[in-house]
Amino acid sequence: MSLLRVKGLKVHYGGIQAVRGIDFEVGEGELVCLIGANGAGKSSTLKGLMGMVQCSGQVTFGGTRLSNLATHAIAARGLSLVPEGRGIFGRLTVAENLDIGAYTRRERAYVRADLERMYGLFPRLAERRSQLAGTLSGGEQQMLAMARAMMARPRLLLLDEPSMGLAPLMVQKIYQTVADIASEGVAILLVEQNAHLALHTSQRGYVMESGSIVLSGPSQALANDPGVKAAYLGE
Amino acid sequence: MTALVARLRRNPLLAYGLLAVLLLLLPFLVGAGLGRGWVRVLDFVLLYSMLALGLNIVVGYAGLLDLGYIAFYALGAYLFAWLSSPHFGIHLPFWLVLPTGAALAGLFGVLLGAPTLRLRGDYLAIVTLGFGEIIRIFMNNLDAPINVTNGPQGINLIDPIRIAGLSLGQTTQLAGITFSPPHLYYYFFLAMTLATVFVALRLQDSRIGRAWAAIREDEVAAAAMGINTRNIKLLAFAMGAMFGGLAGGLFAAFQGFISPESFNLMESIMILCMIVLGGMGNVPGVLLGAFLLTVLPEALRYVGDWQRAVLGNVVVDPNDLRMLLFGLAMVMMMLYRPAGLIPSRQRRREFDADDGVAEQEQASLYDAGA
């Protein structure tokens, strides 16, 4: 029984169809990647899952239907999105950002424990907890966005281009953290343009091209696929 | 003086005690020093403080620009007039009418909020501005076919507030001290203002307050955090409107007379200016803004008298001068203290941070290797 099951998901913006009816699944505790070129519909897929854009199709999460729910209700069911461009609250402090991440949770004692856990996972955020989030560097903002999403104790974490615009060493750090989070048993759906990185971190992958899934399978197999190599890995 | 300040800092209880004594004696000090008329000005300072605190919830906390806020003040005032004057022959007690007025204003807050949920910034400002005008025009014209508002003439002879047989509208002797109506209303308004300050402060630090801050910063991200942005925005409109409705009821009882003229666009803008001048989102700043923008226009009335005394006649109409100086003050503020006189913690950091951001971005190029 998979945690997330998507059937025939379509996303349109006015007359333009960004996602043309795709099927995919993410298992409990699984790290799955969704790769593809610019404009393939990867981010639209994530927005569709979160109910942020007009979409149709069947989305089941942990046995319940998500279709037609509002974004906040979807978030409350355990999906947490780290949006493209991070979407941090720039004029609030790091600590306030993390606090809002735990908005749906009422057990204050556990939230406080999780906050300390996040500071342990991201020591840089601990140092800057009372600093305005907008003054952090790009990499630190990405860390904050991930930590904030984790504060909700999600069952499935949706990561949209976590490597975007970051220096190579920072990308390594971020991906180390992705692996750490996955090893704690949180399922992750990773959207990336950097196919090499995504396929080496994940267990399974889907390849998207102009709104459709054209290929899927174990990440290792995808990385060795001649078509993927030619189109995305530049080999 | 500095020794006193230091002492007060160490002993907040003493500071609050002194403040309480000052606030209690204030109408008598002001009445003796500046004349009776100024006690009325003090009452208006308190009324505008409540209004500004209410608008601050909408604009300062939730970041929704509302240019029609005075409409809620009008609704509260008219409801008080309807339920407590000879106009309909109804005379209900204030403790029933004031909450009803606040509730009615809150309901209209939701009615205004619901269709504007998708709007932000300029668009929201235009729609709310229209709403404010619609309410005012309704008040102006609802005298036929059924006389609801008595049109431009307004409603007169509104009942004063009566507490346990004591009418706040009559000069009263208490323990050998003479309290005129403005004095009596001062204490009543002071209690109400302190209550609204308390509510405003508690809201700011609450879970709802954090949700407002999140929506103000990034609505899409806020929804992704599980915040019900629709309900939380409507709540901001409703809470702000309730403060306005309450102040409106107090205004009607205090004045004894209301007409649509008191609720024009300029009033909405004035209240917004109080928030911007004092420090958006910050309760002490908002209170200071309400104080300054209520007292300064009154003080500038004296400019006419000085002109007559010095030059023999009035060269510049004090009314024109008031607007001129007011405009000048706003421009200076925006140039030198854009975050307000007493900025909120966040706004201050934000404006301080602007200088620091460039440095930070520079540093971020290297921090991957750090």
PDB file of C-alpha atoms in Angstrom, chain A:
ATOM      1  CA  MET A   1       0.000   0.000   0.000  1.00  0.00           C
ATOM      2  CA  SER A   2       1.659   3.155  -1.106  1.00  0.00           C
ATOM      3  CA  LEU A   3       1.476   6.383   0.850  1.00  0.00           C
ATOM      4  CA  LEU A   4       0.721   8.633  -2.110  1.00  0.00           C
ATOM      5  CA  ARG A   5      -1.091   7.392  -5.185  1.00  0.00           C
ATOM      6  CA  VAL A   6      -1.731   9.704  -8.104  1.00  0.00           C
ATOM      7  CA  LYS A   7      -3.940   8.736 -11.054  1.00  0.00           C
ATOM      8  CA  GLY A   8      -4.533  10.860 -14.122  1.00  0.00           C
ATOM      9  CA  LEU A   9      -3.364  14.143 -12.586  1.00  0.00           C
ATOM     10  CA  LYS A  10      -3.914  17.076 -14.931  1.00  0.00           C
ATOM     11  CA  VAL A  11      -2.975  20.686 -14.257  1.00  0.00           C
ATOM     12  CA  HIS A  12      -3.991  23.565 -16.492  1.00  0.00           C
ATOM     13  CA  TYR A  13      -3.308  27.265 -16.407  1.00  0.00           C
ATOM     14  CA  GLY A  14      -6.129  28.761 -18.441  1.00  0.00           C
ATOM     15  CA  GLY A  15      -5.887  27.043 -21.810  1.00  0.00           C
ATOM     16  CA  ILE A  16      -2.387  25.709 -21.302  1.00  0.00           C
ATOM     17  CA  GLN A  17      -2.076  22.189 -20.019  1.00  0.00           C
ATOM     18  CA  ALA A  18       1.060  21.853 -17.900  1.00  0.00           C
ATOM     19  CA  VAL A  19       0.485  18.301 -16.676  1.00  0.00           C
ATOM     20  CA  ARG A  20      -1.324  15.891 -19.010  1.00  0.00           C
ATOM     21  CA  GLY A  21      -2.699  13.131 -16.847  1.00  0.00           C
ATOM     22  CA  ILE A  22       0.139  11.411 -15.042  1.00  0.00           C
ATOM     23  CA  ASP A  23       0.212   8.392 -12.709  1.00  0.00           C
ATOM     24  CA  PHE A  24       2.789   7.852 -10.008  1.00  0.00           C
ATOM     25  CA  GLU A  25       3.242   6.589  -6.468  1.00  0.00           C
ATOM     26  CA  VAL A  26       5.401   7.221  -3.440  1.00  0.00           C
ATOM     27  CA  GLY A  27       5.713   4.443  -0.863  1.00  0.00           C
ATOM     28  CA  GLU A  28       5.924   4.834   2.907  1.00  0.00           C
ATOM     29  CA  GLY A  29       9.442   6.087   3.756  1.00  0.00           C
ATOM     30  CA  GLU A  30      10.513   6.042   0.124  1.00  0.00           C
ATOM     31  CA  LEU A  31      12.702   8.681  -1.587  1.00  0.00           C
ATOM     32  CA  VAL A  32      11.358   9.182  -5.095  1.00  0.00           C
ATOM     33  CA  CYS A  33      12.581  11.712  -7.625  1.00  0.00           C
ATOM     34  CA  LEU A  34      10.808  13.437 -10.469  1.00  0.00           C
ATOM     35  CA  ILE A  35      13.273  14.736 -13.043  1.00  0.00           C
ATOM     36  CA  GLY A  36      12.887  16.561 -16.284  1.00  0.00           C
ATOM     37  CA  ALA A  37      13.834  19.679 -18.192  1.00  0.00           C
ATOM     38  CA  ASN A  38      12.620  23.203 -17.580  1.00  0.00           C
ATOM     39  CA  GLY A  39       8.880  23.456 -18.190  1.00  0.00           C
ATOM     40  CA  ALA A  40       8.259  19.704 -18.133  1.00  0.00           C
ATOM     41  CA  GLY A  41       5.549  20.186 -15.496  1.00  0.00           C
ATOM     42  CA  LYS A  42       7.424  19.061 -12.378  1.00  0.00           C
ATOM     43  CA  SER A  43       6.642  22.068 -10.186  1.00  0.00           C
ATOM     44  CA  SER A  44       3.055  22.139 -11.482  1.00  0.00           C
ATOM     45  CA  THR A  45       2.708  18.532 -10.330  1.00  0.00           C
ATOM     46  CA  LEU A  46       3.749  19.496  -6.805  1.00  0.00           C
ATOM     47  CA  LYS A  47       1.442  22.525  -6.812  1.00  0.00           C
ATOM     48  CA  GLY A  48      -1.370  20.293  -8.010  1.00  0.00           C
ATOM     49  CA  LEU A  49      -0.737  17.872  -5.137  1.00  0.00           C
ATOM     50  CA  MET A  50      -0.873  20.759  -2.648  1.00  0.00           C
ATOM     51  CA  GLY A  51      -4.094  22.129  -4.162  1.00  0.00           C
ATOM     52  CA  MET A  52      -2.422  25.396  -5.118  1.00  0.00           C
ATOM     53  CA  VAL A  53      -3.511  25.269  -8.771  1.00  0.00           C
ATOM     54  CA  GLN A  54      -6.566  24.088 -10.688  1.00  0.00           C
ATOM     55  CA  CYS A  55      -6.180  20.377 -11.280  1.00  0.00           C
ATOM     56  CA  SER A  56      -8.144  17.221 -11.908  1.00  0.00           C
ATOM     57  CA  GLY A  57      -7.422  13.548 -11.340  1.00  0.00           C
ATOM     58  CA  GLN A  58      -7.343  11.271  -8.358  1.00  0.00           C
ATOM     59  CA  VAL A  59      -4.881  11.834  -5.506  1.00  0.00           C
ATOM     60  CA  THR A  60      -4.992   9.457  -2.537  1.00  0.00           C
ATOM     61  CA  PHE A  61      -2.778  10.021   0.471  1.00  0.00           C
ATOM     62  CA  GLY A  62      -2.619   7.429   3.235  1.00  0.00           C
ATOM     63  CA  GLY A  63      -5.944   6.023   2.071  1.00  0.00           C
ATOM     64  CA  THR A  64      -7.866   9.349   1.961  1.00  0.00           C
ATOM     65  CA  ARG A  65      -8.774  11.394  -1.110  1.00  0.00           C
ATOM     66  CA  LEU A  66      -7.029  14.750  -1.376  1.00  0.00           C
ATOM     67  CA  SER A  67      -8.786  15.954  -4.528  1.00  0.00           C
ATOM     68  CA  ASN A  68     -10.691  19.235  -4.068  1.00  0.00           C
ATOM     69  CA  LEU A  69      -9.268  19.929  -0.605  1.00  0.00           C
ATOM     70  CA  ALA A  70      -7.870  23.392   0.157  1.00  0.00           C
ATOM     71  CA  THR A  71      -4.114  23.769   0.525  1.00  0.00           C
ATOM     72  CA  HIS A  72      -4.183  24.197   4.296  1.00  0.00           C
ATOM     73  CA  ALA A  73      -6.291  21.058   4.704  1.00  0.00           C
ATOM     74  CA  ILE A  74      -3.852  19.066   2.568  1.00  0.00           C
ATOM     75  CA  ALA A  75      -0.947  20.377   4.652  1.00  0.00           C
ATOM     76  CA  ALA A  76      -2.796  19.357   7.820  1.00  0.00           C
ATOM     77  CA  ARG A  77      -2.983  15.759   6.506  1.00  0.00           C
ATOM     78  CA  GLY A  78       0.798  15.466   6.477  1.00  0.00           C
ATOM     79  CA  LEU A  79       2.048  16.779   3.143  1.00  0.00           C
ATOM     80  CA  SER A  80       4.704  19.457   3.481  1.00  0.00           C
ATOM     81  CA  LEU A  81       5.999  21.454   0.539  1.00  0.00           C
ATOM     82  CA  VAL A  82       9.368  23.169   0.334  1.00  0.00           C
ATOM     83  CA  PRO A  83       8.502  25.466  -2.554  1.00  0.00           C
ATOM     84  CA  GLU A  84      10.726  26.457  -5.430  1.00  0.00           C
ATOM     85  CA  GLY A  85      12.469  29.655  -4.403  1.00  0.00           C
ATOM     86  CA  ARG A  86      11.967  28.548  -0.771  1.00  0.00           C
ATOM     87  CA  GLY A  87       9.014  30.784   0.152  1.00  0.00           C
ATOM     88  CA  ILE A  88      10.420  31.688   3.552  1.00  0.00           C
ATOM     89  CA  PHE A  89       8.893  34.533   5.570  1.00  0.00           C
ATOM     90  CA  GLY A  90      11.653  37.049   4.948  1.00  0.00           C
ATOM     91  CA  ARG A  91      10.688  39.641   7.526  1.00  0.00           C
ATOM     92  CA  LEU A  92      10.233  37.185  10.355  1.00  0.00           C
ATOM     93  CA  THR A  93      13.078  35.640  12.313  1.00  0.00           C
ATOM     94  CA  VAL A  94      14.419  32.136  11.789  1.00  0.00           C
ATOM     95  CA  ALA A  95      12.758  31.035  15.037  1.00  0.00           C
ATOM     96  CA  GLU A  96       9.416  32.567  14.024  1.00  0.00           C
ATOM     97  CA  ASN A  97       9.591  30.827  10.637  1.00  0.00           C
ATOM     98  CA  LEU A  98      10.123  27.474  12.344  1.00  0.00           C
ATOM     99  CA  ASP A  99       7.345  28.215  14.788  1.00  0.00           C
ATOM    100  CA  ILE A 100       4.879  28.830  11.949  1.00  0.00           C
ATOM    101  CA  GLY A 101       6.054  25.562  10.394  1.00  0.00           C
ATOM    102  CA  ALA A 102       4.540  23.789  13.393  1.00  0.00           C
ATOM    103  CA  TYR A 103       1.264  25.710  13.024  1.00  0.00           C
ATOM    104  CA  THR A 104      -0.923  22.626  12.626  1.00  0.00           C
ATOM    105  CA  ARG A 105       0.468  20.980  15.755  1.00  0.00           C
ATOM    106  CA  ARG A 106      -0.881  21.619  19.217  1.00  0.00           C
ATOM    107  CA  GLU A 107       1.457  19.601  21.441  1.00  0.00           C
ATOM    108  CA  ARG A 108       3.830  22.387  22.467  1.00  0.00           C
ATOM    109  CA  ALA A 109       6.295  20.141  24.313  1.00  0.00           C
ATOM    110  CA  TYR A 110       6.893  17.977  21.235  1.00  0.00           C
ATOM    111  CA  VAL A 111       7.171  21.035  19.034  1.00  0.00           C
ATOM    112  CA  ARG A 112       9.871  22.434  21.310  1.00  0.00           C
ATOM    113  CA  ALA A 113      11.740  19.143  21.162  1.00  0.00           C
ATOM    114  CA  ASP A 114      11.483  19.170  17.359  1.00  0.00           C
ATOM    115  CA  LEU A 115      12.776  22.722  17.259  1.00  0.00           C
ATOM    116  CA  GLU A 116      15.896  21.625  19.121  1.00  0.00           C
ATOM    117  CA  ARG A 117      16.202  18.656  16.770  1.00  0.00           C
ATOM    118  CA  MET A 118      16.097  21.015  13.757  1.00  0.00           C
ATOM    119  CA  TYR A 119      18.736  23.229  15.333  1.00  0.00           C
ATOM    120  CA  GLY A 120      20.813  20.091  15.792  1.00  0.00           C
ATOM    121  CA  LEU A 121      20.324  19.113  12.158  1.00  0.00           C
ATOM    122  CA  PHE A 122      21.060  22.659  10.938  1.00  0.00           C
ATOM    123  CA  PRO A 123      23.545  24.288  13.364  1.00  0.00           C
ATOM    124  CA  ARG A 124      23.695  27.369  11.132  1.00  0.00           C
ATOM    125  CA  LEU A 125      20.029  28.052  11.840  1.00  0.00           C
ATOM    126  CA  ALA A 126      20.640  27.744  15.576  1.00  0.00           C
ATOM    127  CA  GLU A 127      23.314  30.436  15.367  1.00  0.00           C
ATOM    128  CA  ARG A 128      20.937  32.712  13.487  1.00  0.00           C
ATOM    129  CA  ARG A 129      17.674  31.936  15.228  1.00  0.00           C
ATOM    130  CA  SER A 130      16.874  35.568  16.024  1.00  0.00           C
ATOM    131  CA  GLN A 131      18.017  36.906  12.668  1.00  0.00           C
ATOM    132  CA  LEU A 132      15.559  37.948   9.950  1.00  0.00           C
ATOM    133  CA  ALA A 133      15.133  35.077   7.509  1.00  0.00           C
ATOM    134  CA  GLY A 134      15.458  37.447   4.547  1.00  0.00           C
ATOM    135  CA  THR A 135      19.030  38.278   5.547  1.00  0.00           C
ATOM    136  CA  LEU A 136      20.185  34.648   5.367  1.00  0.00           C
ATOM    137  CA  SER A 137      22.266  33.405   2.447  1.00  0.00           C
ATOM    138  CA  GLY A 138      20.590  31.316  -0.261  1.00  0.00           C
ATOM    139  CA  GLY A 139      21.831  28.051   1.189  1.00  0.00           C
ATOM    140  CA  GLU A 140      20.738  28.997   4.696  1.00  0.00           C
ATOM    141  CA  GLN A 141      17.319  29.956   3.364  1.00  0.00           C
ATOM    142  CA  GLN A 142      17.025  26.539   1.731  1.00  0.00           C
ATOM    143  CA  MET A 143      17.947  24.915   5.053  1.00  0.00           C
ATOM    144  CA  LEU A 144      15.364  27.058   6.805  1.00  0.00           C
ATOM    145  CA  ALA A 145      12.668  26.138   4.274  1.00  0.00           C
ATOM    146  CA  MET A 146      13.419  22.442   4.808  1.00  0.00           C
ATOM    147  CA  ALA A 147      13.555  22.742   8.583  1.00  0.00           C
ATOM    148  CA  ARG A 148      10.293  24.701   8.563  1.00  0.00           C
ATOM    149  CA  ALA A 149       8.603  22.000   6.489  1.00  0.00           C
ATOM    150  CA  MET A 150       9.940  19.331   8.866  1.00  0.00           C
ATOM    151  CA  MET A 151       8.477  21.195  11.853  1.00  0.00           C
ATOM    152  CA  ALA A 152       5.051  20.065  10.650  1.00  0.00           C
ATOM    153  CA  ARG A 153       6.161  16.415  11.150  1.00  0.00           C
ATOM    154  CA  PRO A 154       5.112  15.536   7.600  1.00  0.00           C
ATOM    155  CA  ARG A 155       4.538  12.014   6.373  1.00  0.00           C
ATOM    156  CA  LEU A 156       5.572  13.145   2.919  1.00  0.00           C
ATOM    157  CA  LEU A 157       7.994  15.937   2.175  1.00  0.00           C
ATOM    158  CA  LEU A 158       7.764  17.577  -1.261  1.00  0.00           C
ATOM    159  CA  LEU A 159      11.029  19.217  -2.286  1.00  0.00           C
ATOM    160  CA  ASP A 160      10.991  21.543  -5.293  1.00  0.00           C
ATOM    161  CA  GLU A 161      14.466  22.120  -6.749  1.00  0.00           C
ATOM    162  CA  PRO A 162      16.408  22.285  -3.493  1.00  0.00           C
ATOM    163  CA  SER A 163      19.680  22.750  -5.387  1.00  0.00           C
ATOM    164  CA  MET A 164      18.508  25.752  -7.387  1.00  0.00           C
ATOM    165  CA  GLY A 165      20.911  28.659  -7.412  1.00  0.00           C
ATOM    166  CA  LEU A 166      23.266  27.248  -4.803  1.00  0.00           C
ATOM    167  CA  ALA A 167      27.038  26.824  -4.865  1.00  0.00           C
ATOM    168  CA  PRO A 168      28.192  23.208  -5.429  1.00  0.00           C
ATOM    169  CA  LEU A 169      29.423  22.684  -1.859  1.00  0.00           C
ATOM    170  CA  MET A 170      26.142  23.996  -0.473  1.00  0.00           C
ATOM    171  CA  VAL A 171      24.249  21.646  -2.797  1.00  0.00           C
ATOM    172  CA  GLN A 172      26.219  18.740  -1.324  1.00  0.00           C
ATOM    173  CA  LYS A 173      25.264  19.854   2.178  1.00  0.00           C
ATOM    174  CA  ILE A 174      21.598  20.165   1.286  1.00  0.00           C
ATOM    175  CA  TYR A 175      21.569  16.711  -0.296  1.00  0.00           C
ATOM    176  CA  GLN A 176      23.285  15.216   2.721  1.00  0.00           C
ATOM    177  CA  THR A 177      20.403  16.606   4.767  1.00  0.00           C
ATOM    178  CA  VAL A 178      17.847  15.193   2.322  1.00  0.00           C
ATOM    179  CA  ALA A 179      19.427  11.771   2.839  1.00  0.00           C
ATOM    180  CA  ASP A 180      19.388  12.279   6.636  1.00  0.00           C
ATOM    181  CA  ILE A 181      15.704  13.155   6.598  1.00  0.00           C
ATOM    182  CA  ALA A 182      14.917  10.145   4.414  1.00  0.00           C
ATOM    183  CA  SER A 183      16.810   7.860   6.784  1.00  0.00           C
ATOM    184  CA  GLU A 184      14.468   8.976   9.563  1.00  0.00           C
ATOM    185  CA  GLY A 185      11.640   7.333   7.644  1.00  0.00           C
ATOM    186  CA  VAL A 186      10.020  10.427   6.116  1.00  0.00           C
ATOM    187  CA  ALA A 187       8.869   9.794   2.549  1.00  0.00           C
ATOM    188  CA  ILE A 188      10.246  12.342   0.084  1.00  0.00           C
ATOM    189  CA  LEU A 189       9.185  13.343  -3.400  1.00  0.00           C
ATOM    190  CA  LEU A 190      12.134  15.196  -4.875  1.00  0.00           C
ATOM    191  CA  VAL A 191      11.749  17.384  -7.932  1.00  0.00           C
ATOM    192  CA  GLU A 192      15.038  18.261  -9.606  1.00  0.00           C
ATOM    193  CA  GLN A 193      16.527  19.531 -12.832  1.00  0.00           C
ATOM    194  CA  ASN A 194      19.880  18.237 -11.691  1.00  0.00           C
ATOM    195  CA  ALA A 195      19.171  14.650 -12.750  1.00  0.00           C
ATOM    196  CA  HIS A 196      22.569  13.309 -11.776  1.00  0.00           C
ATOM    197  CA  LEU A 197      22.182  14.428  -8.180  1.00  0.00           C
ATOM    198  CA  ALA A 198      18.543  13.365  -7.903  1.00  0.00           C
ATOM    199  CA  LEU A 199      19.129   9.868  -9.326  1.00  0.00           C
ATOM    200  CA  HIS A 200      22.063   9.249  -7.017  1.00  0.00           C
ATOM    201  CA  THR A 201      20.094  10.219  -3.920  1.00  0.00           C
ATOM    202  CA  SER A 202      16.750   8.557  -4.625  1.00  0.00           C
ATOM    203  CA  GLN A 203      15.559   4.962  -4.773  1.00  0.00           C
ATOM    204  CA  ARG A 204      13.092   5.329  -7.611  1.00  0.00           C
ATOM    205  CA  GLY A 205      12.534   7.943 -10.263  1.00  0.00           C
ATOM    206  CA  TYR A 206      10.151   9.281 -12.864  1.00  0.00           C
ATOM    207  CA  VAL A 207      11.184  11.231 -15.942  1.00  0.00           C
ATOM    208  CA  MET A 208       8.816  13.956 -17.137  1.00  0.00           C
ATOM    209  CA  GLU A 209       8.682  15.490 -20.583  1.00  0.00           C
ATOM    210  CA  SER A 210       6.190  18.158 -21.682  1.00  0.00           C
ATOM    211  CA  GLY A 211       3.588  17.266 -19.091  1.00  0.00           C
ATOM    212  CA  SER A 212       3.791  13.476 -19.278  1.00  0.00           C
ATOM    213  CA  ILE A 213       5.812  10.798 -17.539  1.00  0.00           C
ATOM    214  CA  VAL A 214       7.895   9.113 -20.219  1.00  0.00           C
ATOM    215  CA  LEU A 215      10.041   6.793 -18.147  1.00  0.00           C
ATOM    216  CA  SER A 216      10.121   5.350 -14.649  1.00  0.00           C
ATOM    217  CA  GLY A 217      12.019   2.781 -12.644  1.00  0.00           C
ATOM    218  CA  PRO A 218      14.724   2.298 -10.030  1.00  0.00           C
ATOM    219  CA  SER A 219      17.036   5.308  -9.991  1.00  0.00           C
ATOM    220  CA  GLN A 220      20.081   3.145 -10.681  1.00  0.00           C
ATOM    221  CA  ALA A 221      18.453   1.796 -13.835  1.00  0.00           C
ATOM    222  CA  LEU A 222      17.384   5.271 -14.962  1.00  0.00           C
ATOM    223  CA  ALA A 223      20.894   6.586 -14.466  1.00  0.00           C
ATOM    224  CA  ASN A 224      22.159   3.834 -16.811  1.00  0.00           C
ATOM    225  CA  ASP A 225      19.425   4.341 -19.394  1.00  0.00           C
ATOM    226  CA  PRO A 226      20.979   5.555 -22.654  1.00  0.00           C
ATOM    227  CA  GLY A 227      18.107   7.973 -23.335  1.00  0.00           C
ATOM    228  CA  VAL A 228      18.318   9.545 -19.868  1.00  0.00           C
ATOM    229  CA  LYS A 229      22.097   9.714 -20.147  1.00  0.00           C
ATOM    230  CA  ALA A 230      21.892  11.550 -23.424  1.00  0.00           C
ATOM    231  CA  ALA A 231      19.093  13.924 -22.479  1.00  0.00           C
ATOM    232  CA  TYR A 232      19.783  14.717 -18.809  1.00  0.00           C
ATOM    233  CA  LEU A 233      23.176  13.522 -17.736  1.00  0.00           C
ATOM    234  CA  GLY A 234      25.128  14.920 -20.650  1.00  0.00           C
ATOM    235  CA  GLU A 235      27.056  11.705 -21.146  1.00  0.00           C
TER     236      GLU A 235
END
